[in-house]
Short mmCIF file of C-alpha atoms and ligand atoms in Angstrom, two decimals:
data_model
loop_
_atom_site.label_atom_id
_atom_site.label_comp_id
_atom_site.label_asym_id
_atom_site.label_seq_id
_atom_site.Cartn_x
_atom_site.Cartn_y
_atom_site.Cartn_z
CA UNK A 1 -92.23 79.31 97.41
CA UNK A 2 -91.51 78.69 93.24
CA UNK A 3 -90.97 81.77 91.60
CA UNK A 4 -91.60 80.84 87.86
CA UNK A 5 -91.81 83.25 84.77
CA UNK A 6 -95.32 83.29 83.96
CA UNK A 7 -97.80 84.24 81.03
CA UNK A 8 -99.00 87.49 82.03
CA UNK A 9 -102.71 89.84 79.64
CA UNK A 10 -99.97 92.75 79.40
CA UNK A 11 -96.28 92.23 80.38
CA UNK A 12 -96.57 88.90 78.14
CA UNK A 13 -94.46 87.17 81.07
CA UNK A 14 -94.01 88.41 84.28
CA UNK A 15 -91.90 86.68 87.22
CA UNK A 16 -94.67 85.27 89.93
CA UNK A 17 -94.64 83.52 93.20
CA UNK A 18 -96.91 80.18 93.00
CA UNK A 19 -99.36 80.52 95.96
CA UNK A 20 -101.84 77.56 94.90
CA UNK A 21 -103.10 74.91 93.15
CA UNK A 22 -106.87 74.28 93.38
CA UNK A 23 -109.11 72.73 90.77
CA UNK A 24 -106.83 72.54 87.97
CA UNK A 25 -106.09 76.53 88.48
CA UNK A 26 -102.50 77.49 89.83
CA UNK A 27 -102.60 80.96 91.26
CA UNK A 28 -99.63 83.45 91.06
CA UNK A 29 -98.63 86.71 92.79
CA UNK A 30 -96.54 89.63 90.80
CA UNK A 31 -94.35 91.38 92.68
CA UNK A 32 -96.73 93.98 93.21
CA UNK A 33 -99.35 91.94 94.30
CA UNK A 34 -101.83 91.28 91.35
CA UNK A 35 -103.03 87.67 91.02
CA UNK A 36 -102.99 85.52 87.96
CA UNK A 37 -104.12 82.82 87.01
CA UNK A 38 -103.33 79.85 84.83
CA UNK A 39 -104.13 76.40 84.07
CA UNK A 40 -101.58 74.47 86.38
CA UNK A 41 -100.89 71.58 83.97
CA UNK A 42 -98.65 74.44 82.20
CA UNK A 43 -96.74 74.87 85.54
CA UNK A 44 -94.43 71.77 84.13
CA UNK A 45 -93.59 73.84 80.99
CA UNK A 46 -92.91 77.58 82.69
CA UNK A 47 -88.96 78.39 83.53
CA UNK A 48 -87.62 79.14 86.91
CA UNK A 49 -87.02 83.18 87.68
CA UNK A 50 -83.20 83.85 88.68
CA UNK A 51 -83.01 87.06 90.56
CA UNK A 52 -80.26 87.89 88.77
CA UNK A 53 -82.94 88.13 85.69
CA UNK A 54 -84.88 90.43 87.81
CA UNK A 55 -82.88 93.46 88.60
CA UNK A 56 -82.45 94.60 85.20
CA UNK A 57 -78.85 94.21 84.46
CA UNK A 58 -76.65 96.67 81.99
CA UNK A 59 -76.05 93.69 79.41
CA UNK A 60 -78.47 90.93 78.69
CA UNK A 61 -75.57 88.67 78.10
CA UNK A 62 -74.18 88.81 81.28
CA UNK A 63 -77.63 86.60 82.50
CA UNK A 64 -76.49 82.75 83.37
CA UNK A 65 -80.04 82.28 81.69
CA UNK A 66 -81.39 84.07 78.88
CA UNK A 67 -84.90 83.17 78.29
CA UNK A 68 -87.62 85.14 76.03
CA UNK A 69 -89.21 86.41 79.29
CA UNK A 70 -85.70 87.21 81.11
CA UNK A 71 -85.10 89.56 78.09
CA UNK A 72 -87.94 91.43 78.05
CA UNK A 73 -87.88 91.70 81.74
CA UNK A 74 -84.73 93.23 81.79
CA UNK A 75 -85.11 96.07 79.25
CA UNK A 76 -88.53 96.35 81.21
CA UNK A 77 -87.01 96.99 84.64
CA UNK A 78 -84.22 98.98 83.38
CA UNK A 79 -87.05 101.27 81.88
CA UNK A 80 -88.90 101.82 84.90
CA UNK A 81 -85.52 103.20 86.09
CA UNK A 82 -85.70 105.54 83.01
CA UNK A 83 -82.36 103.21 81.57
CA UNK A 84 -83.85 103.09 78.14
CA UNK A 85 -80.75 101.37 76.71
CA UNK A 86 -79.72 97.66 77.19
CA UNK A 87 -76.63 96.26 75.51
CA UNK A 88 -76.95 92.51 74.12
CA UNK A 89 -72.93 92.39 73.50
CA UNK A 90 -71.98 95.27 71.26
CA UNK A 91 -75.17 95.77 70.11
CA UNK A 92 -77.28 97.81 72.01
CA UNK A 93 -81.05 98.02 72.34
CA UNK A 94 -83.31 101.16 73.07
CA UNK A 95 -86.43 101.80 74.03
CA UNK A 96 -88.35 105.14 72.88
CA UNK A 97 -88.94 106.61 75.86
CA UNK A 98 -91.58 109.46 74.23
CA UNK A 99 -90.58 111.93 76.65
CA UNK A 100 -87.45 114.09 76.81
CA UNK A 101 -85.01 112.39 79.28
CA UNK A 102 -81.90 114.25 80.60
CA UNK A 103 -79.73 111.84 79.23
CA UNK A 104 -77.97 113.53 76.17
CA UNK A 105 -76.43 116.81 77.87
CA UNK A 106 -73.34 118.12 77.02
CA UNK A 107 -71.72 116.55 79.96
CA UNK A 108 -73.27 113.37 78.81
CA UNK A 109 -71.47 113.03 75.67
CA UNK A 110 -67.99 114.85 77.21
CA UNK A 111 -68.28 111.52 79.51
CA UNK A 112 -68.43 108.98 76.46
CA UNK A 113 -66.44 110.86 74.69
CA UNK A 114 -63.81 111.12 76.99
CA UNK A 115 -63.69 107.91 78.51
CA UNK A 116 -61.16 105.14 78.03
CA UNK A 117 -63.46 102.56 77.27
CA UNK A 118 -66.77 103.56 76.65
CA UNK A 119 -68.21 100.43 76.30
CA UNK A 120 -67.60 99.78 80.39
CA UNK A 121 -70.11 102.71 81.03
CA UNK A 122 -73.49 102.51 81.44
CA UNK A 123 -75.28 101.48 78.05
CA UNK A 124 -75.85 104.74 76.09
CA UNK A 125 -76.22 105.66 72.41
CA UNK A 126 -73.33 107.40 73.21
CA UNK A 127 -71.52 104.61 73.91
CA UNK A 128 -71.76 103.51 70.05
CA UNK A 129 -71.14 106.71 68.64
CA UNK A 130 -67.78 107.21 70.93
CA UNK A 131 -67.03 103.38 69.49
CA UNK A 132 -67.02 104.06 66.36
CA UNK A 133 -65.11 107.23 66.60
CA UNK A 134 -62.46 105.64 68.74
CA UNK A 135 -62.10 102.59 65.72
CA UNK A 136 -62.14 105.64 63.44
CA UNK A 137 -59.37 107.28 64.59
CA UNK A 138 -57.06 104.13 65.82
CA UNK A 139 -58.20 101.25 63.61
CA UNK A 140 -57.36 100.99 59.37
CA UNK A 141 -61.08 99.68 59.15
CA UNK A 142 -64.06 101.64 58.45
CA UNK A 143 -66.72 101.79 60.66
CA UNK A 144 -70.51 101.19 60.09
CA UNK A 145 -73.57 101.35 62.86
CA UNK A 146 -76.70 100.28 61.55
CA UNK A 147 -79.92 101.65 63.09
CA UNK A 148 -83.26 99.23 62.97
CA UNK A 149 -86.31 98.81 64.44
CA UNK A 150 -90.05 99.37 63.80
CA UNK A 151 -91.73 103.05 62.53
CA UNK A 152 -91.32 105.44 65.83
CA UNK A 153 -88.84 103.05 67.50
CA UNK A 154 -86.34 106.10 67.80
CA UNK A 155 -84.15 105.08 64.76
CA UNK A 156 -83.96 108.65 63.69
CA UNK A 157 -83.53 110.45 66.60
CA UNK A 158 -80.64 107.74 67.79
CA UNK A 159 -79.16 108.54 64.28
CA UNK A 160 -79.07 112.37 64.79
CA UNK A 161 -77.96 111.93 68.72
CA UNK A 162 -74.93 109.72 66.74
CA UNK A 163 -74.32 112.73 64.53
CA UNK A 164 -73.72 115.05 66.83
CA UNK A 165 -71.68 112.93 68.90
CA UNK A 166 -69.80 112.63 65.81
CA UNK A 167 -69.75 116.33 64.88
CA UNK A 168 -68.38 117.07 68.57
CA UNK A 169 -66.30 114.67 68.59
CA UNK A 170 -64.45 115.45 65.37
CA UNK A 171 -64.34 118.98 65.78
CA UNK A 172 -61.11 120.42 65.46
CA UNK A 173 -60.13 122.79 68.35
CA UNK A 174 -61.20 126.11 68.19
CA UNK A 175 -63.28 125.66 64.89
CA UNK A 176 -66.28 128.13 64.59
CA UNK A 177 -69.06 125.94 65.12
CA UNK A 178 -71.45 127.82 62.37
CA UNK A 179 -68.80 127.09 60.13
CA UNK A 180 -67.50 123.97 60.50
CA UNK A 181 -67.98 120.74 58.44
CA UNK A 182 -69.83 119.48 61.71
CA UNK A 183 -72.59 121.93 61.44
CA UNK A 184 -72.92 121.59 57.88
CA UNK A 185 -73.64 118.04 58.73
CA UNK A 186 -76.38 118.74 61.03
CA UNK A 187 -77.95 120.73 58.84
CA UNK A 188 -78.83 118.02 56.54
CA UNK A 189 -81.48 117.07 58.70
CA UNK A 190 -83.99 119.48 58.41
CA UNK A 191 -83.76 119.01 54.19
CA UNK A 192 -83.81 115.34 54.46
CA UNK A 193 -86.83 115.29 56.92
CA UNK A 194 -88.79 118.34 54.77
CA UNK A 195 -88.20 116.11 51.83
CA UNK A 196 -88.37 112.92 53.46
CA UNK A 197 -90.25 112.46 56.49
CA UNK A 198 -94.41 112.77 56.67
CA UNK A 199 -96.81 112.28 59.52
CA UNK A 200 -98.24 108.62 59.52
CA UNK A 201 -100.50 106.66 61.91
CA UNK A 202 -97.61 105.49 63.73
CA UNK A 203 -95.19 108.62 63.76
CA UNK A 204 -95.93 112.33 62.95
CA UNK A 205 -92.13 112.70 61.63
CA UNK A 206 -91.68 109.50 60.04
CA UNK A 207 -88.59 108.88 57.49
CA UNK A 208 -89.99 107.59 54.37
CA UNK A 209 -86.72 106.19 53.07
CA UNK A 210 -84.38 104.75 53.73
CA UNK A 211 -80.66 106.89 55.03
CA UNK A 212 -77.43 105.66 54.24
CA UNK A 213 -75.19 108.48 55.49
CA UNK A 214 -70.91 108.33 55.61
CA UNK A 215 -68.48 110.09 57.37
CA UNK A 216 -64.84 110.57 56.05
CA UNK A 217 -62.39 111.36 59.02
CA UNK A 218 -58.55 111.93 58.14
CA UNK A 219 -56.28 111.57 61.33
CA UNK A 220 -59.05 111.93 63.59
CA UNK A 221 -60.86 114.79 61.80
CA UNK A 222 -63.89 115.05 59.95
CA UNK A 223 -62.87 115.82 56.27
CA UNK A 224 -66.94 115.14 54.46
CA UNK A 225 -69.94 113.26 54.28
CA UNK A 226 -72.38 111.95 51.72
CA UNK A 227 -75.94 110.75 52.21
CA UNK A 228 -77.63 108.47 50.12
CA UNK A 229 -81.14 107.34 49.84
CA UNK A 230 -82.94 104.04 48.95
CA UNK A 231 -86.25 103.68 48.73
CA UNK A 232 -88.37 106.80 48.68
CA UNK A 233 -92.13 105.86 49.46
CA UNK A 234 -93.09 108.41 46.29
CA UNK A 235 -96.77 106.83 46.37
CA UNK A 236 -97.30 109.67 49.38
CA UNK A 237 -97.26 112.27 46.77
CA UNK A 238 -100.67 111.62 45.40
CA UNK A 239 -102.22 109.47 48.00
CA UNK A 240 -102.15 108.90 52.05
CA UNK A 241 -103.75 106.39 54.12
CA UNK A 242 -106.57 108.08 56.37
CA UNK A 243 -104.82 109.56 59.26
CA UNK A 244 -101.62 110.42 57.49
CA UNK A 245 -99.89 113.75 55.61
CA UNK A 246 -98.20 113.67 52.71
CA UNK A 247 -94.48 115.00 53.12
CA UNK A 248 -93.71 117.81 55.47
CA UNK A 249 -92.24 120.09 52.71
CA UNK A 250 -96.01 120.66 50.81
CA UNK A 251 -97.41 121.74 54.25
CA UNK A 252 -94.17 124.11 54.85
CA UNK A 253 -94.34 125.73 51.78
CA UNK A 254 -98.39 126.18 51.97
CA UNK A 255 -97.96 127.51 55.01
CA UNK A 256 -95.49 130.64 54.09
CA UNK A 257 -98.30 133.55 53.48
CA UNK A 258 -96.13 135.80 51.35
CA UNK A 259 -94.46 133.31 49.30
CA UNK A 260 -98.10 131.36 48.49
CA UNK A 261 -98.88 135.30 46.91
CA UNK A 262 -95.66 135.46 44.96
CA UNK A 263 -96.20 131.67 43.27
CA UNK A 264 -100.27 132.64 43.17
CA UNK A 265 -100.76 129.10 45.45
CA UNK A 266 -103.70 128.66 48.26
CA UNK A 267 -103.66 126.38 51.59
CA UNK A 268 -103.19 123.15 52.12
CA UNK A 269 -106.83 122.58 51.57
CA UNK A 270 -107.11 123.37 47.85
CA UNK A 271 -104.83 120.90 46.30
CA UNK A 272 -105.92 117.30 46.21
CA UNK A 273 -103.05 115.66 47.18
CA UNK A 274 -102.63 117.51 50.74
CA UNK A 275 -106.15 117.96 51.22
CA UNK A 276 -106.95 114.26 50.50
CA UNK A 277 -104.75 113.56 54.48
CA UNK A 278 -104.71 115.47 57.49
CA UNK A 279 -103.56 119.53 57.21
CA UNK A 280 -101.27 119.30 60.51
CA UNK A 281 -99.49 116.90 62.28
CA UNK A 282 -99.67 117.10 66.09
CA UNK A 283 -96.50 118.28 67.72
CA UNK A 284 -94.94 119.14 63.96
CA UNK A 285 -94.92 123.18 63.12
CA UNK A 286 -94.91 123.61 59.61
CA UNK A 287 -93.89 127.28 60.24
CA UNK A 288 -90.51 127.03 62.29
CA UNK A 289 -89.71 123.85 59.77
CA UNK A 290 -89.87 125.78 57.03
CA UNK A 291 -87.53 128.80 58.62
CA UNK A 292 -84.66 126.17 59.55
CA UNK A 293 -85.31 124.66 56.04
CA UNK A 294 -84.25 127.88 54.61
CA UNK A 295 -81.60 128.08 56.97
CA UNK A 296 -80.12 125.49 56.33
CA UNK A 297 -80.45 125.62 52.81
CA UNK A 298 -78.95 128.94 52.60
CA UNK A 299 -75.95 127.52 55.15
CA UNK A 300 -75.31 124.59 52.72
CA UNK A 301 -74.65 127.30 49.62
CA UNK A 302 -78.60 127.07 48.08
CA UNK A 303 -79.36 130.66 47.66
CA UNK A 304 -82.78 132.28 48.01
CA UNK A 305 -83.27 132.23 44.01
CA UNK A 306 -82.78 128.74 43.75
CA UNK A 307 -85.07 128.01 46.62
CA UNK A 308 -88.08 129.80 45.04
CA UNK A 309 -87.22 127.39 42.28
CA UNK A 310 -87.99 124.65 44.33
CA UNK A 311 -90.82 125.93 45.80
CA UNK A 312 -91.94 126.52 42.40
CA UNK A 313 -91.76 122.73 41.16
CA UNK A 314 -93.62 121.68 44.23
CA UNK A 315 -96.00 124.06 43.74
CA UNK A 316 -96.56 122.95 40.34
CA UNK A 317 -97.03 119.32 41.86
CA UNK A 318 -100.03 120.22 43.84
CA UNK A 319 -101.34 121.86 40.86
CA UNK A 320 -100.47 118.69 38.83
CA UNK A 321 -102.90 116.87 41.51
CA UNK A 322 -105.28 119.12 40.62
CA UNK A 323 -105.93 118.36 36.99
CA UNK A 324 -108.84 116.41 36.37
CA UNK A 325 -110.39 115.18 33.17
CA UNK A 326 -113.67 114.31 30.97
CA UNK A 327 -114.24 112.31 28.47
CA UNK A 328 -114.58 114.24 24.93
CA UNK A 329 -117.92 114.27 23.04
CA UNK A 330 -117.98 112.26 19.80
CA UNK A 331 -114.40 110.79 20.25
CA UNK A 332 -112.54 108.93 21.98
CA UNK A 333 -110.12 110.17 24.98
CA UNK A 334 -110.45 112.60 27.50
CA UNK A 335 -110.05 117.00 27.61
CA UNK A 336 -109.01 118.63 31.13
CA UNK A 337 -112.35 119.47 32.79
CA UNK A 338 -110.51 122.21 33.95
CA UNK A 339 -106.98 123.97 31.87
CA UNK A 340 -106.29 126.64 35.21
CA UNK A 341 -104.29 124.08 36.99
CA UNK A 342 -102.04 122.25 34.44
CA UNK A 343 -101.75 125.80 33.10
CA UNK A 344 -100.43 127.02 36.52
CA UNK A 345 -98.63 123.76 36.58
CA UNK A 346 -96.90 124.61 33.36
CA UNK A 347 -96.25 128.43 34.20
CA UNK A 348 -94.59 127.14 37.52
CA UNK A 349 -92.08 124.40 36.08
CA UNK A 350 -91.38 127.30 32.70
CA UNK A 351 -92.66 124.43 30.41
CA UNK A 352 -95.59 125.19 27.43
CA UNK A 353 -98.80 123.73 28.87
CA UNK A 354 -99.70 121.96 26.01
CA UNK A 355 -96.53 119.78 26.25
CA UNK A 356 -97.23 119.45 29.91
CA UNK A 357 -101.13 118.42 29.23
CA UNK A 358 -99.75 116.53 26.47
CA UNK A 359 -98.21 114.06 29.07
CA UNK A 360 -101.45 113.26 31.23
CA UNK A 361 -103.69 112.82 27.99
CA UNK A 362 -102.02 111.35 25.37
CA UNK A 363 -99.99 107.38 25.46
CA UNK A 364 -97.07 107.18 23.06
CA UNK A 365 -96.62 103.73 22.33
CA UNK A 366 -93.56 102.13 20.26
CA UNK A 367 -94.61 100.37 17.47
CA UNK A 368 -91.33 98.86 15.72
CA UNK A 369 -89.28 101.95 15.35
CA UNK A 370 -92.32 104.16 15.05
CA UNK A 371 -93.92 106.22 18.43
CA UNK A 372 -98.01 106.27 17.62
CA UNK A 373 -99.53 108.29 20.19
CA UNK A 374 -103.47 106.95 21.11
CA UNK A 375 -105.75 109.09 23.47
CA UNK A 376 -105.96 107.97 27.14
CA UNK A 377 -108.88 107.21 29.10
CA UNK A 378 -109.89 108.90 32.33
CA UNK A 379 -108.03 106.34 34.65
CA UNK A 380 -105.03 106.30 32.70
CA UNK A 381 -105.01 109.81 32.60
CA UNK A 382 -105.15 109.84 36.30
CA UNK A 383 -102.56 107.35 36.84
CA UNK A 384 -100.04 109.64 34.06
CA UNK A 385 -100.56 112.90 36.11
CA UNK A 386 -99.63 110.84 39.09
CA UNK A 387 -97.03 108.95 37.54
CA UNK A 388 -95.36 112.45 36.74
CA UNK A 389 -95.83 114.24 40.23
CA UNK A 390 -94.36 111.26 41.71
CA UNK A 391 -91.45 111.33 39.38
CA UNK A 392 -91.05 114.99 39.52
CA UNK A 393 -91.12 114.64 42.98
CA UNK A 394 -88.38 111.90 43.32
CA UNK A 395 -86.32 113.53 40.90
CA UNK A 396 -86.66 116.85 43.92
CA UNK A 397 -85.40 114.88 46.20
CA UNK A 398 -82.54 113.16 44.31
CA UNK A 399 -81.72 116.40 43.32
CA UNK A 400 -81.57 117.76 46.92
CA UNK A 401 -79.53 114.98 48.10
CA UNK A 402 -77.31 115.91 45.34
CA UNK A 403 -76.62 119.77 46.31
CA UNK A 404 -76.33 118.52 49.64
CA UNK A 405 -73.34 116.20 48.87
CA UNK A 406 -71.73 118.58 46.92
CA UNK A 407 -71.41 121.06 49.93
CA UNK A 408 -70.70 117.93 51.83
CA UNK A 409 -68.00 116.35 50.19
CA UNK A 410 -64.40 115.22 50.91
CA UNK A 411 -62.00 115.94 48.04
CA UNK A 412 -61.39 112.91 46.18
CA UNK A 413 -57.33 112.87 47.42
CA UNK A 414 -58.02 113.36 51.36
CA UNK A 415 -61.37 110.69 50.43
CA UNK A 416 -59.34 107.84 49.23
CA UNK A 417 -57.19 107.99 52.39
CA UNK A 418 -59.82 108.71 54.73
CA UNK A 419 -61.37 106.04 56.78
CA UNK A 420 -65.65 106.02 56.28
CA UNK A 421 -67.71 105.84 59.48
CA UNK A 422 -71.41 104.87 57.51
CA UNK A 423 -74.82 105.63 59.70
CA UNK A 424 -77.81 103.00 57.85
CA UNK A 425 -81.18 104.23 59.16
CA UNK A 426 -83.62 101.33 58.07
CA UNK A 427 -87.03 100.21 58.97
CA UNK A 428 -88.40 96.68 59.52
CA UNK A 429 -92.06 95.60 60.01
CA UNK A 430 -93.12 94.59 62.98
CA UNK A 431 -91.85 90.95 63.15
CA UNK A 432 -88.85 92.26 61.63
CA UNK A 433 -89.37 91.93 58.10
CA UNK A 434 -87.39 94.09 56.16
CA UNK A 435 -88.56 97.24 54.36
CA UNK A 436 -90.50 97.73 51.33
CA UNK A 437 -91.06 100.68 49.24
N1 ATP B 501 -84.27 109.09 72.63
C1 ATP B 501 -85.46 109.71 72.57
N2 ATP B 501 -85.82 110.57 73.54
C2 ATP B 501 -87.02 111.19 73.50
N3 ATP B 501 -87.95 111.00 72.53
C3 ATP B 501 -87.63 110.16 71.53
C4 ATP B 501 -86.37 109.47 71.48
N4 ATP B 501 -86.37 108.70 70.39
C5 ATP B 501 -87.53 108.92 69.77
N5 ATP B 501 -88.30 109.79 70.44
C6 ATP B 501 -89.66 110.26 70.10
O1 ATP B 501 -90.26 109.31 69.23
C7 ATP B 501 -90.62 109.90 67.99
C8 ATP B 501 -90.37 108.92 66.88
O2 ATP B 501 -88.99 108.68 66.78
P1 ATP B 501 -88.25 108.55 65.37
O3 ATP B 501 -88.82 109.50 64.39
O4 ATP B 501 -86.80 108.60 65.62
O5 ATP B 501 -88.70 107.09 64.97
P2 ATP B 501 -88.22 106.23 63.73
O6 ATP B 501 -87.86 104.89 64.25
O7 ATP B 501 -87.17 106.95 62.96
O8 ATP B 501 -89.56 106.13 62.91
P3 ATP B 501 -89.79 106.03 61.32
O9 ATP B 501 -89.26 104.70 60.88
O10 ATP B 501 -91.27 106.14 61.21
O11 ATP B 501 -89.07 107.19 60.73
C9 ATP B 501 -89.77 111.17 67.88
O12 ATP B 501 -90.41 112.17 67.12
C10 ATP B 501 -89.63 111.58 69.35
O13 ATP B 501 -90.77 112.31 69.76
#
């Protein structure tokens, strides 16, 4: 009987035994049993099935045939066997498996990372990371693993699994783990996902930029790191498609009872831009975020004074949002309908409030050498108050990244010697276009 790879309502192509051909209509049977049927003058057109393309091998490459269908095959019957990784060469593909598998254990990564050739084990994430590390420590060339895929693929949990391979495996003997480069590294994420990550449609912790983050090793051991980003979406600040959150951090903060009562702020539902999105994200708590934000903020040298600070400017944000204007009687240009929340805005960022006001109502314009300021109207008003929460809020996050890297770094000496092992975490659409802000 032909065994053909056939076009199948929901595995796209499955591989199908012919049974028939009546009428024009060749009939198939899956593996499992299900008939399907197409039009048998497409019979000529559909590839053989190899078994070999069946039994889900560890490397796609190693098929004597690589078709569309063998591909997705493969990954597919390695996932059934809860093998959510697939190597095509050196590059390895991985499936998000939504559910926590026990595949990262401590044992786990002591396997990887001990082995002589980790490449020869069973694809794993691991596998990369240990790579890397290995080329680190015996090549001259630095190393760089870039992470890709659609929104929720996994990119940013396979970049923080790579982390900590990295921070275990560069540990020096003996080091106290709360104080060791490594777990100053880790601690990065909870800042960069406060800042940086929001609930959308597609993921309730997505990564709204773009992460370029590097390593510096010296003989083996871990001597900084510095994390860049690209590409913040800062549109999120002031609006969200329906179904979405604006970034975690608003929601953490909103949610901290007696620090709302010290900065005089309300819930989540009283400022525009959060209440304009959902007020949780399923499976994300605000509360515990928040706590490891401060933790790790307080581990990485920001004290508790300059974290009210912060909390202070994005409080002021949400009362930014909250400004709202009319148009004045008998002139033209527009008043605040309302001069509580620009005032609170003002009190919060330690700025007069008419300078502040100033901004949202008034255009300067450059005439030759000259600045003429001419009253705004009510949608240019709009679009300066969110011009400047976006900015203040991208200037945040800049600034974050900043203090972050400073805790981070390598000295410049032990730097220019030091081989870089970069991490890029980037997002394509779903036919693989690249990202756009
Ligand atoms: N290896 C994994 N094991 C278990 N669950 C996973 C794994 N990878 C991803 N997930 C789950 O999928 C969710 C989305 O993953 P992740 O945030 O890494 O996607 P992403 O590709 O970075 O998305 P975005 O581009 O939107 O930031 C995670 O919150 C987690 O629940």
């Amino acid at each position: 009987m032909r065994r053909l790879w056939v076009p199948h309502p929901d595995l796209v192509w499955a591989p199908c035994w012919l049974h028939d051909t009546i009428d024009g209509i060749a009939t198939f049977g899956t593996e499992e049993g299900e008939a399907v049927e197409v039009a048998a003058g497409i019979i000529s057109g559909l590839e053989e099935v190899h078994q070999q393309q069946v039994v889900g091998l560890d490397d796609v490459c190693c098929l004597d045939t690589v078709t569309k269908a063998a591909l997705l095959h493969t990954i597919r019957a390695r996932f059934n066997k809860q093998s959510v990784y697939t190597w095509v060469s050196r590059i390895l593909l991985a499936v998000n498996p939504f559910q926590v598998l026990p595949l990262y254990s401590s044992e786990m990564l002591d396997k990887y990372r001990f082995a002589k050739e980790a490449h020869a084990l069973p694809p794993h994430i691991f596998s990369i990371a240990a790579d890397s590390v290995s080329n680190l420590q015996t090549s001259s060339r630095d190393q760089a693993i870039v992470i890709n895929g659609e929104s929720g693929a996994g990119k940013t949990e396979s970049a923080k699994l790579i982390m900590s391979f990295i921070a275990e495996a560069t540990k020096p003997d003996g080091a106290e783990p709360s104080q060791s480069m490594q777990d100053k590294v880790l601690r990065t994420n909870p800042i960069m996902e406060a800042f940086g990550n929001a609930m959308t449609v597609r993921n309730n912790n997505s990564s709204r930029f773009v992460k370029w983050l590097s390593f510096f090793a010296l003989d083996g051991r871990l001597m900084g790191c510095e994390v860049q980003q690209y590409l913040l979406e800062d549109t999120r600040v002031c609006s969200v498609a329906r179904g979405e959150r604006s970034y975690h951090i608003f929601f953490q903060v909103l949610q901290a009872g007696p620090l709302l009562k010290e900065l005089a702020l309300d819930g989540p539902e009283c400022y525009s831009y959060t209440k304009a999105g959902q007020l949780t994200a399923p499976g994300v708590d605000d509360g515990q975020a928040f706590e490891e934000l401060q933790e790790a903020f307080t581990s990485l040298g920001i004290d508790a004074a300059m974290q009210v600070q912060i909390w202070r400017v994005l409080g002021a944000i949400l009362c930014l949002g909250n400004c709202s204007f009319v148009n004045e009687e008998r002139q033209e240009g527009v008043r605040l309908r309302d001069e509580s929340p620009a005032r609170r805005a003002a009190e919060l960022l330690g700025l007069p409030p008419e300078e502040l006001t100033k901004c949202m109502l008034v255009r300067k314009i450059a005439v030759g050498r000259e600045l003429v300021e001419s009253p705004q109207r009510e949608e240019q008003a709009k679009s300066s108050r969110d011009s400047l929460s976006k900015f203040i809020y991208a200037r945040l996050f800049v600034w974050a990244v900043n203090c972050l890297n400073q805790t981070l770094k390598a000295d410049v000496t032990s730097r220019t010697k030091a081989r870089a092992l970069g991490i890029l975490d980037i997002v394509t659409g779903p036919a693989g276009e690249p990202f756009s802000a």
